[in-house]
Short mmCIF file of C-alpha atoms in Angstrom, two decimals:
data_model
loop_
_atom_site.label_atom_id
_atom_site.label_comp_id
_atom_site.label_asym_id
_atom_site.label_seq_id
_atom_site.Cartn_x
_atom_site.Cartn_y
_atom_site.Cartn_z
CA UNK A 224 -13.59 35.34 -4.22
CA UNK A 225 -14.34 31.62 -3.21
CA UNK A 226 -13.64 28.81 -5.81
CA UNK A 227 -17.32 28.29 -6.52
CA UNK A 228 -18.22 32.44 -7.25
CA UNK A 229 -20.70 32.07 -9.85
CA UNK A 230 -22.37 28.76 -8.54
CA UNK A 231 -25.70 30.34 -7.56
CA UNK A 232 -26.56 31.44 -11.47
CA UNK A 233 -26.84 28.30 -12.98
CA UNK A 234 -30.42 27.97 -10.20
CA UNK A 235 -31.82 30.87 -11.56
CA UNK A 236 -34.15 30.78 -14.63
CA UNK A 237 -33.59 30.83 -17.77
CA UNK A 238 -34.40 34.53 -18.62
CA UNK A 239 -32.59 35.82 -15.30
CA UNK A 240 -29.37 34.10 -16.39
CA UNK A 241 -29.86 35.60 -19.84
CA UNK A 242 -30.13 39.57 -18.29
CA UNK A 243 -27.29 39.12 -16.30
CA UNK A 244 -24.87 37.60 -19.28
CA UNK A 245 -26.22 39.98 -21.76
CA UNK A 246 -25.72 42.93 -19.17
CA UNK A 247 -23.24 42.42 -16.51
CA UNK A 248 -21.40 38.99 -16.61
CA UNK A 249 -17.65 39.09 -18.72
CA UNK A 250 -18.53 42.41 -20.27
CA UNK A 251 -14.62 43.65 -20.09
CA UNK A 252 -13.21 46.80 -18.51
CA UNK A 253 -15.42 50.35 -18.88
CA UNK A 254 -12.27 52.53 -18.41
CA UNK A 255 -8.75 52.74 -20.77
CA UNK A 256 -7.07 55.22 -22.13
CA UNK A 257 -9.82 56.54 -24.43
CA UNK A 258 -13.07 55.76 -22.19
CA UNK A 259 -14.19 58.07 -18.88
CA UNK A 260 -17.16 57.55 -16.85
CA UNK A 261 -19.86 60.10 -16.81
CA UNK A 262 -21.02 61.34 -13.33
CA UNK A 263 -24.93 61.90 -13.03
CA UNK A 264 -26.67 63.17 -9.92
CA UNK A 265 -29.81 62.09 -10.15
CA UNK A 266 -33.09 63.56 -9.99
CA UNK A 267 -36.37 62.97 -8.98
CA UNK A 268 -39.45 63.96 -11.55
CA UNK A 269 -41.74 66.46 -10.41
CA UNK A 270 -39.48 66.93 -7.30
CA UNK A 271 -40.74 63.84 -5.27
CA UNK A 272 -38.72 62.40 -2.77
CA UNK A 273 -38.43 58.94 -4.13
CA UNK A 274 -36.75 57.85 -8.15
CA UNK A 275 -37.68 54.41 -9.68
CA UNK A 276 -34.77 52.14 -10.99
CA UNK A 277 -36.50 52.36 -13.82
CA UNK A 278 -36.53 56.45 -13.94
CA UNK A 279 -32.45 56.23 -12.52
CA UNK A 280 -31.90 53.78 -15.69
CA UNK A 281 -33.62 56.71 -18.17
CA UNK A 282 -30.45 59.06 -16.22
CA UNK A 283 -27.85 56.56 -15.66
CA UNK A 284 -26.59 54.44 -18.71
CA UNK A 285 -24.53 51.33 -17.66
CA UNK A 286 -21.02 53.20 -17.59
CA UNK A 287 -22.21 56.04 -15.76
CA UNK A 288 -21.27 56.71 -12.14
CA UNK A 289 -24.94 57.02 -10.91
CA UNK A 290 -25.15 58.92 -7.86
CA UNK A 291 -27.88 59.22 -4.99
CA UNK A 292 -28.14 63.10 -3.48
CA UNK A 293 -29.61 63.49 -0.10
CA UNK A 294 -33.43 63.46 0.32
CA UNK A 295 -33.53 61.24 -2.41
CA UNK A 296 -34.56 57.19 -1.92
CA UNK A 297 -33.88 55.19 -4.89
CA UNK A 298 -36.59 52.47 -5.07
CA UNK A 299 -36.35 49.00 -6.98
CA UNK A 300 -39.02 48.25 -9.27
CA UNK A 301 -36.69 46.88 -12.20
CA UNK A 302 -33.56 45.77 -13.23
CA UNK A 303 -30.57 48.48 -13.06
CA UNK A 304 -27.33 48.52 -15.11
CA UNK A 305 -25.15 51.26 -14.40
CA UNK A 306 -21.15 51.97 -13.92
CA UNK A 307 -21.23 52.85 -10.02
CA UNK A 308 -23.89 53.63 -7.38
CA UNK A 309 -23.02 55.65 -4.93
CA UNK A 310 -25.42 56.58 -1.87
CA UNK A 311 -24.37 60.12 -1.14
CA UNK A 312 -26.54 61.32 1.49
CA UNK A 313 -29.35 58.90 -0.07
CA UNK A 314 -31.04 55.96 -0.05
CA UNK A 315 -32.28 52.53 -1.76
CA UNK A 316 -34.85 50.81 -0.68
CA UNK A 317 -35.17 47.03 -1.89
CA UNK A 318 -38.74 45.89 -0.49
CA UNK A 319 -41.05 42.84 -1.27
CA UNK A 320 -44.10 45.20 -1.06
CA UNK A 321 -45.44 43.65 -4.20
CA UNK A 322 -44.21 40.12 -4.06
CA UNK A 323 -46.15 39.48 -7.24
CA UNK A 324 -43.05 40.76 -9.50
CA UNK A 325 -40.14 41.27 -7.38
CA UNK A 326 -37.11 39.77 -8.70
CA UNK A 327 -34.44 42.27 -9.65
CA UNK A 328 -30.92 42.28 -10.55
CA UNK A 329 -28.46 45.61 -9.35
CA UNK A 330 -25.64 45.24 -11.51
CA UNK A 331 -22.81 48.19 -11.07
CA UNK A 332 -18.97 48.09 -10.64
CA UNK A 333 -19.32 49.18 -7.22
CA UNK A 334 -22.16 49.99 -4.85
CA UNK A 335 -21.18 52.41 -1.61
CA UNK A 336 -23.13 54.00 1.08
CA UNK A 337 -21.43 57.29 1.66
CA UNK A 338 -22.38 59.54 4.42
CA UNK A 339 -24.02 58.71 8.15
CA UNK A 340 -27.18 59.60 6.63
CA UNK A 341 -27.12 57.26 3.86
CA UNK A 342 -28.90 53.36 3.73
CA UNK A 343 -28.95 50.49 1.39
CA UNK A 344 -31.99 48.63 2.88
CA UNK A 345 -33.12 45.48 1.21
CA UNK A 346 -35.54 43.63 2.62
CA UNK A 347 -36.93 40.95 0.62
CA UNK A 348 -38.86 38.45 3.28
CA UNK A 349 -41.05 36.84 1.01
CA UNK A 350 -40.48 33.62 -0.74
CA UNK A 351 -41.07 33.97 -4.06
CA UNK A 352 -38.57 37.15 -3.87
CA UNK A 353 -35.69 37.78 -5.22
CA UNK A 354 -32.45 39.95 -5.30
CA UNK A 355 -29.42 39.76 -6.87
CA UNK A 356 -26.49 42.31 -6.38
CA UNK A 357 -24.07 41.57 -8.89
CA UNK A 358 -20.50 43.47 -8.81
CA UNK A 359 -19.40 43.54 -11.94
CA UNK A 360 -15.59 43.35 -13.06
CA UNK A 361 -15.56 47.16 -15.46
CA UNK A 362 -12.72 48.77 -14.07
CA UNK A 363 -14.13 51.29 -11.94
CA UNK A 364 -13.53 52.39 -8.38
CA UNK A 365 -15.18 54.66 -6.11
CA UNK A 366 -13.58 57.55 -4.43
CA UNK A 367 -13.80 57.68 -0.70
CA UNK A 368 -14.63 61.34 1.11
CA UNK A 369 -11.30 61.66 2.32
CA UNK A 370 -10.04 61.50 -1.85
CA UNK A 371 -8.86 58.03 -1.59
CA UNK A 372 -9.62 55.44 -4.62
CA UNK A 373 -11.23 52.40 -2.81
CA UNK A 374 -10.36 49.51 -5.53
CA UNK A 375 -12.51 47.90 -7.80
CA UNK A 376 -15.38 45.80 -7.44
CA UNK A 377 -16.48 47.32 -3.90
CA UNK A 378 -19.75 46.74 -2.07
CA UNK A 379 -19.54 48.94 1.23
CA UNK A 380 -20.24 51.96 3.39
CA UNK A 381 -17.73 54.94 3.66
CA UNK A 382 -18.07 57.60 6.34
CA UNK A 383 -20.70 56.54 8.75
CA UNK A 384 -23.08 55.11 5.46
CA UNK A 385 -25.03 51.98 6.46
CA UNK A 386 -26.15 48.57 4.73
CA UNK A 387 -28.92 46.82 5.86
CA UNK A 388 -29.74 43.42 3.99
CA UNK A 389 -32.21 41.11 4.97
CA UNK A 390 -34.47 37.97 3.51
CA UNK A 391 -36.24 35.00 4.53
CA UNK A 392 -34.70 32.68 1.86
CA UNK A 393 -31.30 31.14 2.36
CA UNK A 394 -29.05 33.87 1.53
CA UNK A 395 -26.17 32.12 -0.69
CA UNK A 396 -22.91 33.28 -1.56
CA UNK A 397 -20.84 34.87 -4.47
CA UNK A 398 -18.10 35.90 -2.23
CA UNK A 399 -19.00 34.85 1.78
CA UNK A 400 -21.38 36.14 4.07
CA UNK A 401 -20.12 37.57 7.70
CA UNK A 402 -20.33 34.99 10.88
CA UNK A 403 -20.78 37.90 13.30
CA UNK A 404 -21.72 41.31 13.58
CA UNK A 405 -19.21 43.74 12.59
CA UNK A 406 -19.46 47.14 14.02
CA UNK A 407 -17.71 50.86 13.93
CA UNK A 408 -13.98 50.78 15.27
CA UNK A 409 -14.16 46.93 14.85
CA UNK A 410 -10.71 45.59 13.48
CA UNK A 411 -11.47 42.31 12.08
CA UNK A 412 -14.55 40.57 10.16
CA UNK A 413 -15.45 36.92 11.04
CA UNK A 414 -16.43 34.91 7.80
CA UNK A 415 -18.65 31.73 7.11
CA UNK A 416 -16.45 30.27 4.18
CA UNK A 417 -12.37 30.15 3.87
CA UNK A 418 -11.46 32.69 1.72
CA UNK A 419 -7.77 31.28 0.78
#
């Protein structure tokens, strides 16, 4: 985390700000002693290859570990609130295909891309769009395939999953954004901001 993590929210309007404190911002740890997240795989109505974020919220509640099956694309159409997201064999797809009301917020402890066939693709090219992917601090942590806990606030592939992210905007930071490509078997990340 940089010095200056939360310096991009204080742009955004007023009723933005207010979904993300209300929802995601300082909202303490999901898991203790007493307090488990549920798993959900979700589903699809009818059996259609494609779920809103509105239909995943209706399945996922915001300590849920929200999980995407194969065949299955999550699209954004709304805000989503939920424990964990993980890909597994799925996909989200973050498009400005109606600019007109396009600016969501993903808020989950941890979003991963799990398996070769699995993509996060958001591709928000128009100006007046918006997307914010905010990693809240709950306490949760994904489990890689191999079994292994990952850590807390992750946003990644595991296992071949890929992340594509792309905009026309200036994309600004919460954490850093990389300085070159990074790809498979590659050892070390270059970054545009000192993260000491």
């Amino acid at each position: 985390l940089t010095s200056q993590s939360h310096s991009e929210l204080s742009a955004l309007p007023m009723e933005e700000i207010s979904w993300l404190t209300a929802n995601c911002i300082n909202q303490g740890k999901l898991i203790d002693d007493e307090t488990t997240s549920s798993e959900v795989i979700v589903e699809s109505l009818l059996g259609e290859s494609t779920v809103t974020s509105l239909e995943v919220q209706a399945q996922c509640d915001q300590n849920s570990h929200c999980i995407i099956p194969q065949s299955l694309t999550l699209v954004m159409n709304s805000n989503l609130n939920v424990g964990g997201l993980t890909l597994n064999g799925g996909q989200l797809s973050w498009t400005d295909n109606d600019p007109s009301n396009n600016k969501y917020s993903l808020c989950a402890g941890y979003v991963i891309a799990q398996q070769s066939s699995s993509l996060f693709h958001m591709k928000l090219t128009n100006s007046s769009s918006r997307g914010i992917i905010y990693i809240k601090n709950n306490g949760l942590s994904p489990t890689s395939t191999a079994g292994m806990m990952m850590g807390t606030r992750v946003f990644g592939t595991d296992m071949g999953g890929n992340m594509n992210i792309e905009g026309s905007n200036d994309m600004k930071r919460t954490w850093t954004l990389l300085r070159d490509s990074f790809g498979l078997g590659d050892g070390v990340i270059g970054v545009l901001h000192g993260v000491a």
